[in-house]
CSV table of N, CA and C in Angstrom, one decimal:
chain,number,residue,atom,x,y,z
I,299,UNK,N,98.9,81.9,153.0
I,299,UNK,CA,98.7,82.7,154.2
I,299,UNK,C,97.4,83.5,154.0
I,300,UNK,N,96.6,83.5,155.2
I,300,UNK,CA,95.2,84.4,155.3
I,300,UNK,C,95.6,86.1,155.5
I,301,UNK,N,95.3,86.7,155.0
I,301,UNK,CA,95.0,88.1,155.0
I,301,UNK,C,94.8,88.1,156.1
I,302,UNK,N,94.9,89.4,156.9
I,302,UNK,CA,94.1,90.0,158.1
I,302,UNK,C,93.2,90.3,158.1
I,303,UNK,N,92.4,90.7,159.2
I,303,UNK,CA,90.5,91.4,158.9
I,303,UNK,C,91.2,92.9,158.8
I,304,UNK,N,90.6,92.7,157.5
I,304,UNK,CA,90.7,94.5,157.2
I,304,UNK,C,90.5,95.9,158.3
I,305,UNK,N,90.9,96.7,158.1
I,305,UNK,CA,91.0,97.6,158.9
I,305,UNK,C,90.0,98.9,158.6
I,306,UNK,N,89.7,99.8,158.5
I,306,UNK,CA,90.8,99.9,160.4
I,306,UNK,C,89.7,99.5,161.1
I,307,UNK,N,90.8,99.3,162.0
I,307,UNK,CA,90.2,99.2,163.9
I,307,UNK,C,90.4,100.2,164.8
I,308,UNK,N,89.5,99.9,165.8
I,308,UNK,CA,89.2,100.7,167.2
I,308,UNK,C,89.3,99.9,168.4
I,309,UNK,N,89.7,100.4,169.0
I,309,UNK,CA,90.0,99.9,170.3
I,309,UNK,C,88.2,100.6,171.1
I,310,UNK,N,87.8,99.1,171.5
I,310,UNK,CA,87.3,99.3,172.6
I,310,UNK,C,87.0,99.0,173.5
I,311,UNK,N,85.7,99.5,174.7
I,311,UNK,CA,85.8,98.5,175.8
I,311,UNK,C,87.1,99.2,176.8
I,312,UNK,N,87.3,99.4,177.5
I,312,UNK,CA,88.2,99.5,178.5
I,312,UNK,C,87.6,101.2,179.3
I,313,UNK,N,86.3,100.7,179.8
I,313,UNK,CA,85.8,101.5,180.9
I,313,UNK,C,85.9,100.5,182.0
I,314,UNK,N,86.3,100.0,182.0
I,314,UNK,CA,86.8,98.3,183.2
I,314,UNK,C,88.2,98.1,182.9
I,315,UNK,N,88.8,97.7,183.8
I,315,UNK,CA,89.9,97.0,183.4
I,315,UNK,C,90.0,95.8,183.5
I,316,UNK,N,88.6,95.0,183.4
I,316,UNK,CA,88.6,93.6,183.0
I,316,UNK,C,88.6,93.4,181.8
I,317,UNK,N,88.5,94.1,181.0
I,317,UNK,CA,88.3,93.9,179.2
I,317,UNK,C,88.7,94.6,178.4
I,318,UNK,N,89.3,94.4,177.6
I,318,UNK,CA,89.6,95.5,176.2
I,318,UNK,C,89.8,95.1,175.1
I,319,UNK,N,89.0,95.0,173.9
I,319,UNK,CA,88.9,94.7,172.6
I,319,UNK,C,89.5,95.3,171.5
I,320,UNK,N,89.7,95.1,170.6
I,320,UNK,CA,90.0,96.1,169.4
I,320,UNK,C,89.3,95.2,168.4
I,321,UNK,N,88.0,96.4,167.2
I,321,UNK,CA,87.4,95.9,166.7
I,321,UNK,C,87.4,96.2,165.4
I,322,UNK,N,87.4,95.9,164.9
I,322,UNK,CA,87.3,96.3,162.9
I,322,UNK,C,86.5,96.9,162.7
I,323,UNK,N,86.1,97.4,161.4
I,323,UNK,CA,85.1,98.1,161.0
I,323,UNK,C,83.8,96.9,160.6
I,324,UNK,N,83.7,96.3,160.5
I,324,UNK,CA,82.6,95.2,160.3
I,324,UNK,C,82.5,94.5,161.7
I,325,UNK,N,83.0,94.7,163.1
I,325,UNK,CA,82.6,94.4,164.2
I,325,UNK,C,83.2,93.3,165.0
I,326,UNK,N,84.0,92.5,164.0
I,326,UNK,CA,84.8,91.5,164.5
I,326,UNK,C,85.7,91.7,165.0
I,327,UNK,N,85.9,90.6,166.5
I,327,UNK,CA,86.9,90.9,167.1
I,327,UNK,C,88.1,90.3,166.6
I,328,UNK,N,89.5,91.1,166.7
I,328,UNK,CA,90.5,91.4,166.2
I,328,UNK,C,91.4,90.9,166.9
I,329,UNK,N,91.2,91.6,168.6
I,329,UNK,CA,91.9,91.1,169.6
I,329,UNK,C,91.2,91.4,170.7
I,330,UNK,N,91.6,90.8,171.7
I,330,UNK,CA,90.9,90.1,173.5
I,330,UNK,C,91.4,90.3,174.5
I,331,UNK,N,91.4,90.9,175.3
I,331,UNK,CA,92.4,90.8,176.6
I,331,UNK,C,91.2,91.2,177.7
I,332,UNK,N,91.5,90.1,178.7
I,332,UNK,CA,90.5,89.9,180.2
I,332,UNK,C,91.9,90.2,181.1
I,333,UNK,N,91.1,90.3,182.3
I,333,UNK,CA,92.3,90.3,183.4
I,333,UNK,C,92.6,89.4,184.0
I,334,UNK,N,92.4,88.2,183.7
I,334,UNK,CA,93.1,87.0,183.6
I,334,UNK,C,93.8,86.2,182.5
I,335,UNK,N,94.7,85.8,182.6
I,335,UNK,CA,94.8,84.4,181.4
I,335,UNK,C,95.8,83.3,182.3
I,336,UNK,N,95.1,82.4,181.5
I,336,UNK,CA,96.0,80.8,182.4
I,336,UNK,C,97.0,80.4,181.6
I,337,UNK,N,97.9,79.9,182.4
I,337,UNK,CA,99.0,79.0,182.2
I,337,UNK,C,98.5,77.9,182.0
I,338,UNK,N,98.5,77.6,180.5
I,338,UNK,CA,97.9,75.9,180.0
I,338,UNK,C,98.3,74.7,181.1
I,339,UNK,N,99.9,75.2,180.7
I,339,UNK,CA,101.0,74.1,181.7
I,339,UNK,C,100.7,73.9,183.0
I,340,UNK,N,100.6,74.5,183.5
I,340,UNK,CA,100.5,74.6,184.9
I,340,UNK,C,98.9,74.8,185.8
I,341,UNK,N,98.1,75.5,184.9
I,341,UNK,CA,96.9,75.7,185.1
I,341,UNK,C,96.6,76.6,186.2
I,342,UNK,N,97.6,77.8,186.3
I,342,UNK,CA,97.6,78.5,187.3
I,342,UNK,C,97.2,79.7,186.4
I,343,UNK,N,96.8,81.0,187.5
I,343,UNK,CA,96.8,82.3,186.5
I,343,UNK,C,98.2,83.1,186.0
I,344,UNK,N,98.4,83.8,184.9
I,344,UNK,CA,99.5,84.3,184.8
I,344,UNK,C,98.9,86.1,185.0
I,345,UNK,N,100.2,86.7,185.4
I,345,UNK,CA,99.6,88.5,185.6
I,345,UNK,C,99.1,88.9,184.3
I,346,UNK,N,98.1,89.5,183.8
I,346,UNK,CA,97.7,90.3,183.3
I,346,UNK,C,98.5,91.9,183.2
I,347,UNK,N,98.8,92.1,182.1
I,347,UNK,CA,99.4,93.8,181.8
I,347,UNK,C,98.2,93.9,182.7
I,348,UNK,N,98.4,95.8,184.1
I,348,UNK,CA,97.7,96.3,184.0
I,348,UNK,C,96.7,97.5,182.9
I,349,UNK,N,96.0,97.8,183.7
I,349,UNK,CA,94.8,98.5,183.1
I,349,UNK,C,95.4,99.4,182.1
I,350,UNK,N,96.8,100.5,182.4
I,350,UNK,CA,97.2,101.1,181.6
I,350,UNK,C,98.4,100.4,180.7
I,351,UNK,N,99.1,99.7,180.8
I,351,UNK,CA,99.6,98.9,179.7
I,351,UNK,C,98.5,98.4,178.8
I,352,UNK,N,97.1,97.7,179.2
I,352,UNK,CA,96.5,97.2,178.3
I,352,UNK,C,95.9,97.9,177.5
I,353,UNK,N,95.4,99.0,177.8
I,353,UNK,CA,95.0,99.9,177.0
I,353,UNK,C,96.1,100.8,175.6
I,354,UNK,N,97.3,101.2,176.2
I,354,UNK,CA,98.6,101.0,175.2
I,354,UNK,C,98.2,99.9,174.6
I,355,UNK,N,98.5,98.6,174.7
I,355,UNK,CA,98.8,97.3,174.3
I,355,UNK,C,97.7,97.6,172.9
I,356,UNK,N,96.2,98.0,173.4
I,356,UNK,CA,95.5,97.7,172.5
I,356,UNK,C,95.3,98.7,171.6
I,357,UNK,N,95.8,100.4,172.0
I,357,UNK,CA,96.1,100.9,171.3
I,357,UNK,C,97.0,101.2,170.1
I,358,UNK,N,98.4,100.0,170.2
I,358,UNK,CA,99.0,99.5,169.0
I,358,UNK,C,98.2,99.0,168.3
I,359,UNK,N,97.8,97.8,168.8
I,359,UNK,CA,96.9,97.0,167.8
I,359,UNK,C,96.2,97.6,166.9
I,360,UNK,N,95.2,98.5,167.5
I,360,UNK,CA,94.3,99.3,166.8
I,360,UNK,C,95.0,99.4,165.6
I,361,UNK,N,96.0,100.4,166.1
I,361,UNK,CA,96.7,101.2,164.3
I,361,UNK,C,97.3,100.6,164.3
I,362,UNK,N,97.9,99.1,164.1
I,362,UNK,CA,98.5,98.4,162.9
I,362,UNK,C,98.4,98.4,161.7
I,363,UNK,N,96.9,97.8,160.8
I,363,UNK,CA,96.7,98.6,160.0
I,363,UNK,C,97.1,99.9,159.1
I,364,UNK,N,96.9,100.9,159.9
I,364,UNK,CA,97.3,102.0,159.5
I,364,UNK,C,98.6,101.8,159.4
I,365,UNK,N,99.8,101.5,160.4
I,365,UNK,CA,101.0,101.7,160.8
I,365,UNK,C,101.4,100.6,159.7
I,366,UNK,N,100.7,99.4,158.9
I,366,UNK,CA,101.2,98.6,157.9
I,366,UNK,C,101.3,99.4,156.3
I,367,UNK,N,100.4,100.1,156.2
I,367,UNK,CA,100.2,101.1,155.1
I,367,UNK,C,101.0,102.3,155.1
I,368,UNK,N,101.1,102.7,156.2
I,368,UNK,CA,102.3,103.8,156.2
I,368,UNK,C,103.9,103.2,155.9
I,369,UNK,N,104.2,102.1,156.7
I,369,UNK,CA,105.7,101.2,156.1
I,369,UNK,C,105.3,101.2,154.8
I,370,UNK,N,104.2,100.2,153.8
I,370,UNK,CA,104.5,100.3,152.5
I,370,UNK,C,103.9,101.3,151.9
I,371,UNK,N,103.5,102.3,152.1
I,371,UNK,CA,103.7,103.6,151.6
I,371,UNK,C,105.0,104.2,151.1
I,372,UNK,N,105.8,104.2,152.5
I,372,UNK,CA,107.3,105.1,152.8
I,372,UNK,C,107.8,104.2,151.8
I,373,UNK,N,108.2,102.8,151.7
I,373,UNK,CA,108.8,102.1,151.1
I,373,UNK,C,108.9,102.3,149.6
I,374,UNK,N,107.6,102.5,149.1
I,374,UNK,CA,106.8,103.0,147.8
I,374,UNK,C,107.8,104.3,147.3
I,375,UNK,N,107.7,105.1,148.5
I,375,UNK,CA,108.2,106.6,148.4
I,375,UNK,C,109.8,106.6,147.9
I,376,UNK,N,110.7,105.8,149.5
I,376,UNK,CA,111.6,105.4,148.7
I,376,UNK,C,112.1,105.1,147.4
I,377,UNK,N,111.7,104.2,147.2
I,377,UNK,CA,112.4,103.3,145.5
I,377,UNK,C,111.8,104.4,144.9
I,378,UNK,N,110.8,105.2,145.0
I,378,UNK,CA,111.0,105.9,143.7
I,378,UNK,C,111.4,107.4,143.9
I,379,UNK,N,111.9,107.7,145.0
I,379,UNK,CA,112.9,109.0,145.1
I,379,UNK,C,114.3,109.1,144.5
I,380,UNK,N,114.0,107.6,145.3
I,380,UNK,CA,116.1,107.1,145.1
I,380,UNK,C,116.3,106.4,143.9
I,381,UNK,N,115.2,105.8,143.3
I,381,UNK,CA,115.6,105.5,141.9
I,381,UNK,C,116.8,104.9,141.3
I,382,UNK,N,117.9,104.0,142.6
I,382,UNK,CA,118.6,103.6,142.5
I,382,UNK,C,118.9,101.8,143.1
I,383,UNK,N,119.7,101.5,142.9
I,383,UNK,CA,119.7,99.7,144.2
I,383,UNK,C,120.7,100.2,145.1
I,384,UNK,N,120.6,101.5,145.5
I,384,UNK,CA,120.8,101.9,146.8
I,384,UNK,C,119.8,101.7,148.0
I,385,UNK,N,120.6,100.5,149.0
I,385,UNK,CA,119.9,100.5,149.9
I,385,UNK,C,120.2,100.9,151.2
I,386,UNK,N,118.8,101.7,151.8
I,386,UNK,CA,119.6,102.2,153.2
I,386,UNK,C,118.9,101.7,154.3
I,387,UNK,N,119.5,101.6,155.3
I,387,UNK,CA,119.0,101.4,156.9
I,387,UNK,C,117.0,101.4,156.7
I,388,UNK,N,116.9,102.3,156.8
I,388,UNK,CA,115.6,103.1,156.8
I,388,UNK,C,114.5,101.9,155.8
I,389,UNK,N,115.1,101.9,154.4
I,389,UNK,CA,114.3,100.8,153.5
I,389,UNK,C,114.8,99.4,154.4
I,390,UNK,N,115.4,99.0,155.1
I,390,UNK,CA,115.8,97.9,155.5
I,390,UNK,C,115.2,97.2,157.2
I,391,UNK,N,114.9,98.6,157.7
I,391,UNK,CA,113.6,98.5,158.7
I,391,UNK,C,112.0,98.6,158.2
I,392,UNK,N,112.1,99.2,157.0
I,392,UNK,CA,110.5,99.3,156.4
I,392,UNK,C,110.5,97.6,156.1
I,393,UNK,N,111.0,97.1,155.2
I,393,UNK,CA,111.4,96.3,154.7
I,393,UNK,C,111.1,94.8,155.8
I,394,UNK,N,111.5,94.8,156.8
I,394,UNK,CA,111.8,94.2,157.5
I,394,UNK,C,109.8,93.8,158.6
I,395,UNK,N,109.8,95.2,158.5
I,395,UNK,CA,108.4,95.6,159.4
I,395,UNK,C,107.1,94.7,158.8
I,396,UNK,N,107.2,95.4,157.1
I,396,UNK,CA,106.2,94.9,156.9
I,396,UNK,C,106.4,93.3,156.4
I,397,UNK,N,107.5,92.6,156.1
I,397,UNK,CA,107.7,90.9,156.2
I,397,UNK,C,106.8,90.6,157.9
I,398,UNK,N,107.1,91.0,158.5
I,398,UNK,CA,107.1,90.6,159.8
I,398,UNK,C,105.8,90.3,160.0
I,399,UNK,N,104.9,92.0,159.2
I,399,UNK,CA,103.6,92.2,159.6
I,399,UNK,C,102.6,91.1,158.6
I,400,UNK,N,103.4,90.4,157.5
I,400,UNK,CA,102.4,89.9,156.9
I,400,UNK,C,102.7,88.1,157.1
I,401,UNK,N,104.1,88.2,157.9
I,401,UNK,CA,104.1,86.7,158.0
I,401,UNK,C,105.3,86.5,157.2
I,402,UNK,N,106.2,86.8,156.7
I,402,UNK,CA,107.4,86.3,156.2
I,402,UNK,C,108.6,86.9,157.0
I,403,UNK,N,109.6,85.9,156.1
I,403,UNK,CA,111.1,86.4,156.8
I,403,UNK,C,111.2,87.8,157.2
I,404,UNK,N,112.0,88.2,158.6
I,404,UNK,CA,112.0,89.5,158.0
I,404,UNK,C,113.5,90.0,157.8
């Protein structure tokens, strides 16, 4: 599995609500949203999140990164507070987050 483009990112672009980007710190784009996108299948347009969902939308994006570092942070924090094979809820959503976030089971 490929790594992600390193972080962090910024969201930008969205003085329009035809476009909104999120960019890394070396410039590359990350992620893309126009106010269109097509239905392959059908070759029709499908809705576009409006202007304020997309801006949300890209404002997750942005802090993933960050929001991936902070799950294995906490996780870190865990095992070595609890110092036990006690497992709880909480390690079991961290747990789960960052599988998800890197591409495996979660």
């Amino acid at each position: 599995m490929t790594e992600h483009t390193p972080g962090p990112w910024k969201k930008c672009g969205g003085g329009t609500p035809r476009y909104t980007a999120v960019h890394s710190a070396k410039g590359y784009i990350v992620f893309q949203m126009a106010d269109r996108v097509m239905d392959k299948e059908r070759g029709e347009p499908l809705p576009a999140p409006d202007y304020h969902e997309q801006q949300a939308n890209a404002r997750l994006i942005a802090a993933a990164p960050d929001l991936l570092a902070a799950c294995e942070a906490s996780l870190k924090m865990f095992d070595h507070t609890i110092g036990r094979p006690l497992v709880t809820d909480e390690q079991k959503l961290l747990k789960a987050a960052i599988a998800k976030a890197k591409g495996g089971a979660a």
